[in-house]
CSV table of C-alpha atoms in Angstrom, one decimal:
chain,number,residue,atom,x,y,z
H,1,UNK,CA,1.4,7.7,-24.2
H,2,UNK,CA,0.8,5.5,-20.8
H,3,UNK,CA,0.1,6.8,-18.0
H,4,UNK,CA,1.5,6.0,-14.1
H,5,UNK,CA,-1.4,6.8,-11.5
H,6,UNK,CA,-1.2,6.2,-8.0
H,7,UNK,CA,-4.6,6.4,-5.9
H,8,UNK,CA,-6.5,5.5,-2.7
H,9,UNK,CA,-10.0,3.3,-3.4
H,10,UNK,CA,-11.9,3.9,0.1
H,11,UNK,CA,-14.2,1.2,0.3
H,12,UNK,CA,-13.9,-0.9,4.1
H,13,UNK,CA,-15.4,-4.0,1.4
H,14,UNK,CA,-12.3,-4.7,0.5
H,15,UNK,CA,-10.0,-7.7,1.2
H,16,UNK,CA,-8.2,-7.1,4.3
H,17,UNK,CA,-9.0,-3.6,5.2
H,18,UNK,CA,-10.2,-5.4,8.8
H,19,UNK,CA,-6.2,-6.8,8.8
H,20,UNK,CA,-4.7,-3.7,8.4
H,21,UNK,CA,-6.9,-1.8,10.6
H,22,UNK,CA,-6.1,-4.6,13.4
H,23,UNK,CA,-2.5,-4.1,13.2
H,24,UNK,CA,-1.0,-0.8,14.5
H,25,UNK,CA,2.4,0.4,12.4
H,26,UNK,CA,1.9,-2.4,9.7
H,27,UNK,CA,2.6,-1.8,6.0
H,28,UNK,CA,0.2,-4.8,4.7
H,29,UNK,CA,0.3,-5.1,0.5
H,30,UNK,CA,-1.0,-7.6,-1.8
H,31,UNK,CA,-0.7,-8.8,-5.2
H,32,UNK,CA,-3.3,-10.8,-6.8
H,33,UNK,CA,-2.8,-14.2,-8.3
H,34,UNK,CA,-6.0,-14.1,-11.1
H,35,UNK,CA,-5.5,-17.1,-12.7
H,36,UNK,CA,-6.8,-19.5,-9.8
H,37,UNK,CA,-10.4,-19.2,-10.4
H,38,UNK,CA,-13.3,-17.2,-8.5
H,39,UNK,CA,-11.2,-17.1,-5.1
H,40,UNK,CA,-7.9,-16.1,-6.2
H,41,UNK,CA,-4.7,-16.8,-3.3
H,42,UNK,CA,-3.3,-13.2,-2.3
H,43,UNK,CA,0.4,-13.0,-1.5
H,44,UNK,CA,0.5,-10.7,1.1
H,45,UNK,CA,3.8,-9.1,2.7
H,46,UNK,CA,3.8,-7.3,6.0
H,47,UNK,CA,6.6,-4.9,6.9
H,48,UNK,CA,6.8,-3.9,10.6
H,49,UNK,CA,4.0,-4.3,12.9
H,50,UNK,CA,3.9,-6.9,15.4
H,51,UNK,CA,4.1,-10.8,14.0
H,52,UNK,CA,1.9,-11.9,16.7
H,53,UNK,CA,-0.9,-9.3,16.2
H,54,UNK,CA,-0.8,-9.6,12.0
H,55,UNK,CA,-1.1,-13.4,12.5
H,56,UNK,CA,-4.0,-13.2,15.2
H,57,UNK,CA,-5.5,-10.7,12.2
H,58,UNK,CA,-5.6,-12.9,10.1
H,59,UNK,CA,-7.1,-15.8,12.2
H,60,UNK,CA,-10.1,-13.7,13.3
H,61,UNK,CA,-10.3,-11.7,10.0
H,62,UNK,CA,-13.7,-13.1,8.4
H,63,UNK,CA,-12.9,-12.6,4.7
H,64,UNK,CA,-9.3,-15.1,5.5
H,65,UNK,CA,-10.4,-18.5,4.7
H,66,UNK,CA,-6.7,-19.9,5.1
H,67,UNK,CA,-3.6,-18.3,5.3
H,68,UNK,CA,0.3,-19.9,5.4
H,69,UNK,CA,3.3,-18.2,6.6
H,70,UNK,CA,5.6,-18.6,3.6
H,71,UNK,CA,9.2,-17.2,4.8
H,72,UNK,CA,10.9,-13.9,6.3
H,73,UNK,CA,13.5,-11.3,4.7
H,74,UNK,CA,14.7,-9.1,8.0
H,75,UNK,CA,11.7,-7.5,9.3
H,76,UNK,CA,9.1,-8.5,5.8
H,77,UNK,CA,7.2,-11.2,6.4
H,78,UNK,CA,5.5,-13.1,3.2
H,79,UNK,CA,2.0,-15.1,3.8
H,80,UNK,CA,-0.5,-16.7,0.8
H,81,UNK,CA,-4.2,-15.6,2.3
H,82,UNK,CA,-6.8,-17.8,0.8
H,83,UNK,CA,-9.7,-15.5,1.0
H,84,UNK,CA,-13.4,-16.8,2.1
H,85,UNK,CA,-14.9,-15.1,-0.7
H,86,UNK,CA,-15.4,-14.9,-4.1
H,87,UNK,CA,-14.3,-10.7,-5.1
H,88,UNK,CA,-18.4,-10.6,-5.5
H,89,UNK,CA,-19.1,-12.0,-2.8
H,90,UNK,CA,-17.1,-9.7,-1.0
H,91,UNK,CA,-17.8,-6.3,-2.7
H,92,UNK,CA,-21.8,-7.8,-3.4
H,93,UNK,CA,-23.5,-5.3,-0.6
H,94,UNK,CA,-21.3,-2.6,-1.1
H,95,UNK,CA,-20.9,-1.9,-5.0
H,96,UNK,CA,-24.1,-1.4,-6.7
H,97,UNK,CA,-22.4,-2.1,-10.1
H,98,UNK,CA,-20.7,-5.7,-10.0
H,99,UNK,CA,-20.9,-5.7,-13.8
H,100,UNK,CA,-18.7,-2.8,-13.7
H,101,UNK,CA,-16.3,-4.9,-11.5
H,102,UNK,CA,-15.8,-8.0,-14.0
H,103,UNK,CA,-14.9,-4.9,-16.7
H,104,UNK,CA,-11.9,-3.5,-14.8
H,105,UNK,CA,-10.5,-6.6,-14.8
H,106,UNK,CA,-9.8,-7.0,-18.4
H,107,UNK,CA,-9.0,-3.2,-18.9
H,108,UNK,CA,-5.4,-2.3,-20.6
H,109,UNK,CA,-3.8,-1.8,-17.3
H,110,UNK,CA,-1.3,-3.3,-14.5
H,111,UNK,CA,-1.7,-2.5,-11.3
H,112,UNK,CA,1.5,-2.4,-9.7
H,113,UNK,CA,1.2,-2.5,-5.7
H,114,UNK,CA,-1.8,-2.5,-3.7
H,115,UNK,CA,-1.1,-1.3,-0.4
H,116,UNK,CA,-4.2,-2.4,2.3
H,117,UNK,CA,-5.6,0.4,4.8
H,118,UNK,CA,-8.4,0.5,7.4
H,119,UNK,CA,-10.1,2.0,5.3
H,120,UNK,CA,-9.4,0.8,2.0
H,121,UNK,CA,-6.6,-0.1,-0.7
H,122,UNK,CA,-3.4,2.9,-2.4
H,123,UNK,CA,-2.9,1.5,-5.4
H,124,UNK,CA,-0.1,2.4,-8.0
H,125,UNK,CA,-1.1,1.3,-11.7
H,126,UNK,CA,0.1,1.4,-15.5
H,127,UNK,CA,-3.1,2.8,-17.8
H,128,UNK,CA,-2.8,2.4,-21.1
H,129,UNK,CA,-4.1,6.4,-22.1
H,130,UNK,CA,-6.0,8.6,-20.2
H,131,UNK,CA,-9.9,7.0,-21.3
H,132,UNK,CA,-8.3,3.7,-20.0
H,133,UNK,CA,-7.8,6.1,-16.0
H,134,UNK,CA,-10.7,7.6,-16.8
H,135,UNK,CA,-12.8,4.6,-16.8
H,136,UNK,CA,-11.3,2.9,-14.1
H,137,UNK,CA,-12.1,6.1,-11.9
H,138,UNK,CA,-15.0,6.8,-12.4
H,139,UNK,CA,-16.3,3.7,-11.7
H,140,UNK,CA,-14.8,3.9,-7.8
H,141,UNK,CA,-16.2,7.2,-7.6
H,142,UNK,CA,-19.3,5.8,-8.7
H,143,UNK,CA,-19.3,2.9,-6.7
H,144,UNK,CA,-17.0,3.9,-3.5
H,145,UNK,CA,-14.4,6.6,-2.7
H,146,UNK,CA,-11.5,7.3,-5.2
H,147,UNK,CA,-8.5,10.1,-4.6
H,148,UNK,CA,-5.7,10.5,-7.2
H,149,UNK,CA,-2.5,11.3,-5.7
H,150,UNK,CA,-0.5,11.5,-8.5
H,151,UNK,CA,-1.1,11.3,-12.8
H,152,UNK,CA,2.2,11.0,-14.6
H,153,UNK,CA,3.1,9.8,-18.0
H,154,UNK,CA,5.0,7.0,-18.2
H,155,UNK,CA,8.6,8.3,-19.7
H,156,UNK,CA,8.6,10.8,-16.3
H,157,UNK,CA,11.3,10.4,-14.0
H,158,UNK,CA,9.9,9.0,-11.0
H,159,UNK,CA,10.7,11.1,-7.5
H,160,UNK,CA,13.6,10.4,-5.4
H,161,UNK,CA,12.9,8.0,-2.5
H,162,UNK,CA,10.3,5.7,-4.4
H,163,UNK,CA,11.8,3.1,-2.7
H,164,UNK,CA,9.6,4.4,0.7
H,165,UNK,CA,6.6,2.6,2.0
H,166,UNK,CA,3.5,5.0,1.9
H,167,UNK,CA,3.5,5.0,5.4
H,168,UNK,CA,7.0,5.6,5.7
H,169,UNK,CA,6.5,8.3,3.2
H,170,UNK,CA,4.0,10.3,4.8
H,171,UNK,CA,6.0,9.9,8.3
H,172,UNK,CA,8.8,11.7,6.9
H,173,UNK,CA,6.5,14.4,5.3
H,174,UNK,CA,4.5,15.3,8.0
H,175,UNK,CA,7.8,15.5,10.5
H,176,UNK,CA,9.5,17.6,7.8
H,177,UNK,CA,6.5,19.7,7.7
H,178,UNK,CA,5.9,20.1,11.5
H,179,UNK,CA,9.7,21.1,12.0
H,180,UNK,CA,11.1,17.8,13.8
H,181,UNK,CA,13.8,17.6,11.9
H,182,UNK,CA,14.7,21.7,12.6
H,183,UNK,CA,17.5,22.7,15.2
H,184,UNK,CA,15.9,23.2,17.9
H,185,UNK,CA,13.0,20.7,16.9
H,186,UNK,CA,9.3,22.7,15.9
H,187,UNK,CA,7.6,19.6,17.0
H,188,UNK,CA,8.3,16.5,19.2
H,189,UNK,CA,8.0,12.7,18.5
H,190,UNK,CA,4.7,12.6,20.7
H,191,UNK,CA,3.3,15.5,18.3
H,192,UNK,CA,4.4,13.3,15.4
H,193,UNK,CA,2.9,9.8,16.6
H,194,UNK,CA,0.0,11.9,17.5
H,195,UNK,CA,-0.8,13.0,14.4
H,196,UNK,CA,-0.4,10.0,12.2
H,197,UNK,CA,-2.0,8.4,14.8
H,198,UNK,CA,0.2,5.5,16.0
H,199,UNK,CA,2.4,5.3,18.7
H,200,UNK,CA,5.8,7.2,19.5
H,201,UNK,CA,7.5,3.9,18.8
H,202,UNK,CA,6.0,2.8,15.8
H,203,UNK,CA,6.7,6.3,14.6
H,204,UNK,CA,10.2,6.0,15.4
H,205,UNK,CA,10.7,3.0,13.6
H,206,UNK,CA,9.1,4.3,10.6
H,207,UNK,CA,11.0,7.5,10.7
H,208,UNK,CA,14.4,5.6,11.2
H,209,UNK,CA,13.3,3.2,8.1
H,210,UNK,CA,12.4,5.6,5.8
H,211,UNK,CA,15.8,7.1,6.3
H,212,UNK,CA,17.9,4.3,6.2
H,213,UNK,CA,15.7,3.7,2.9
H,214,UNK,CA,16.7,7.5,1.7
H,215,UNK,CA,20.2,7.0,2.4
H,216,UNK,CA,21.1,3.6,0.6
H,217,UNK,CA,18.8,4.8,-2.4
H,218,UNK,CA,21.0,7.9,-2.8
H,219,UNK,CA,23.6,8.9,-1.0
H,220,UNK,CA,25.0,5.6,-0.1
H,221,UNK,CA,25.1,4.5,-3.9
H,222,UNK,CA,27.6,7.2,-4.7
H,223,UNK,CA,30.2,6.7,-1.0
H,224,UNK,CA,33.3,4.7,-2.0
H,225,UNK,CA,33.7,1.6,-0.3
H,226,UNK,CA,35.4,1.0,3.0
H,227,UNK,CA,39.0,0.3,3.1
H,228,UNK,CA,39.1,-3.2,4.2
């Protein structure tokens, strides 16, 4: 039986770590396009965040070598980020075992999002069985920083509101937590920001998109249309 793992990787190494850390309120994720040689393109999509601030990121961000703005969608902008290093080159002084990083690339699993952090990537992956995950984390733990979230076999139902950004997902968690959402309120927006460290304004918008995102992945779906 598969398993579905989702996990942070703390290493600062990593491609555009500096990008996300530069950008306040900015869910920055990646996929990897593997079969272009040593210095693969990455297509990145930002969601919220300031365009001007993402695209000065990238300009000043040392491991960018070139990056194209390839269209918008609403608020998600899509870029290709040619990276200025090869993934050793990059990850060379940091991981003692590059070896070990050529393996996990041919290991029987998918990663299926990569979202960038200051500090590091949250991935979500596919692992063929449990000595596949095992492998693949204990060589971050080795190597970096590693912290599993969640383990789940494949044929489990996946939690309502998957459709949420991480971030989004721990803004609503922590102001459900705190009591912003009780009558009268246990905590304020400021108390909020302040904790996940952003601003009362980025905080809003995340709060307001995560449940917009909630309500047109569930209650929405089952509302008969409006008379026209």
């Amino acid at each position: 039986m598969g398993l579905v793992a989702e996990f942070d990787i703390h290493c600062e190494a990593l491609p555009l770590t500096g990008v996300a850390d530069a950008v306040e309120g900015a869910t920055v994720t990646l996929e990897l396009q593997y079969n272009h040689g040593d210095r693969p393109p990455f297509l990145v999509t930002v969601q919220e965040g300031d365009r001007t601030a993402v695209e000065n990121a990238f300009g000043s961000a040392a491991d960018v070598g070139k990056w194209t703005h390839i269209g918008d969608a609403g608020d998600t902008r899509r870029y290709q980020v040619l990276p200025a290093f090869s993934f050793e080159e990059q990850l060379g002084a940091a991981l003692d075992d590059l070896s070990g990083l050529e393996a996990l690339a041919t290991t029987d699993a998918i990663i299926d999002r990569i979202e960038v952090r200051p500090g590091g990537w949250r991935q979500t992956g596919w692992f063929a069985d449990r000595e596949t995950f095992g492998r693949f984390a204990s060589f971050w733990r080795r190597n970096a920083g590693f912290r599993l979230h969640r383990l789940t076999n494949q044929s489990d139902p996946e939690p309502p509101g998957e459709g949420l950004t991480d971030r989004q997902d721990e803004a609503l968690r922590t102001a459900y937590e705190r009591g912003y959402f009780d009558v009268p309120r246990g905590a304020s927006l400021a108390e909020i920001a302040a904790e996940l460290g952003i601003s009362t304004s980025a905080t809003s918008e995340r709060l307001r998109r995560a449940q917009t995102e909630l309500i047109e992945g569930t209650v929405a779906t089952t509302w008969p249309p409006l008379p026209t």
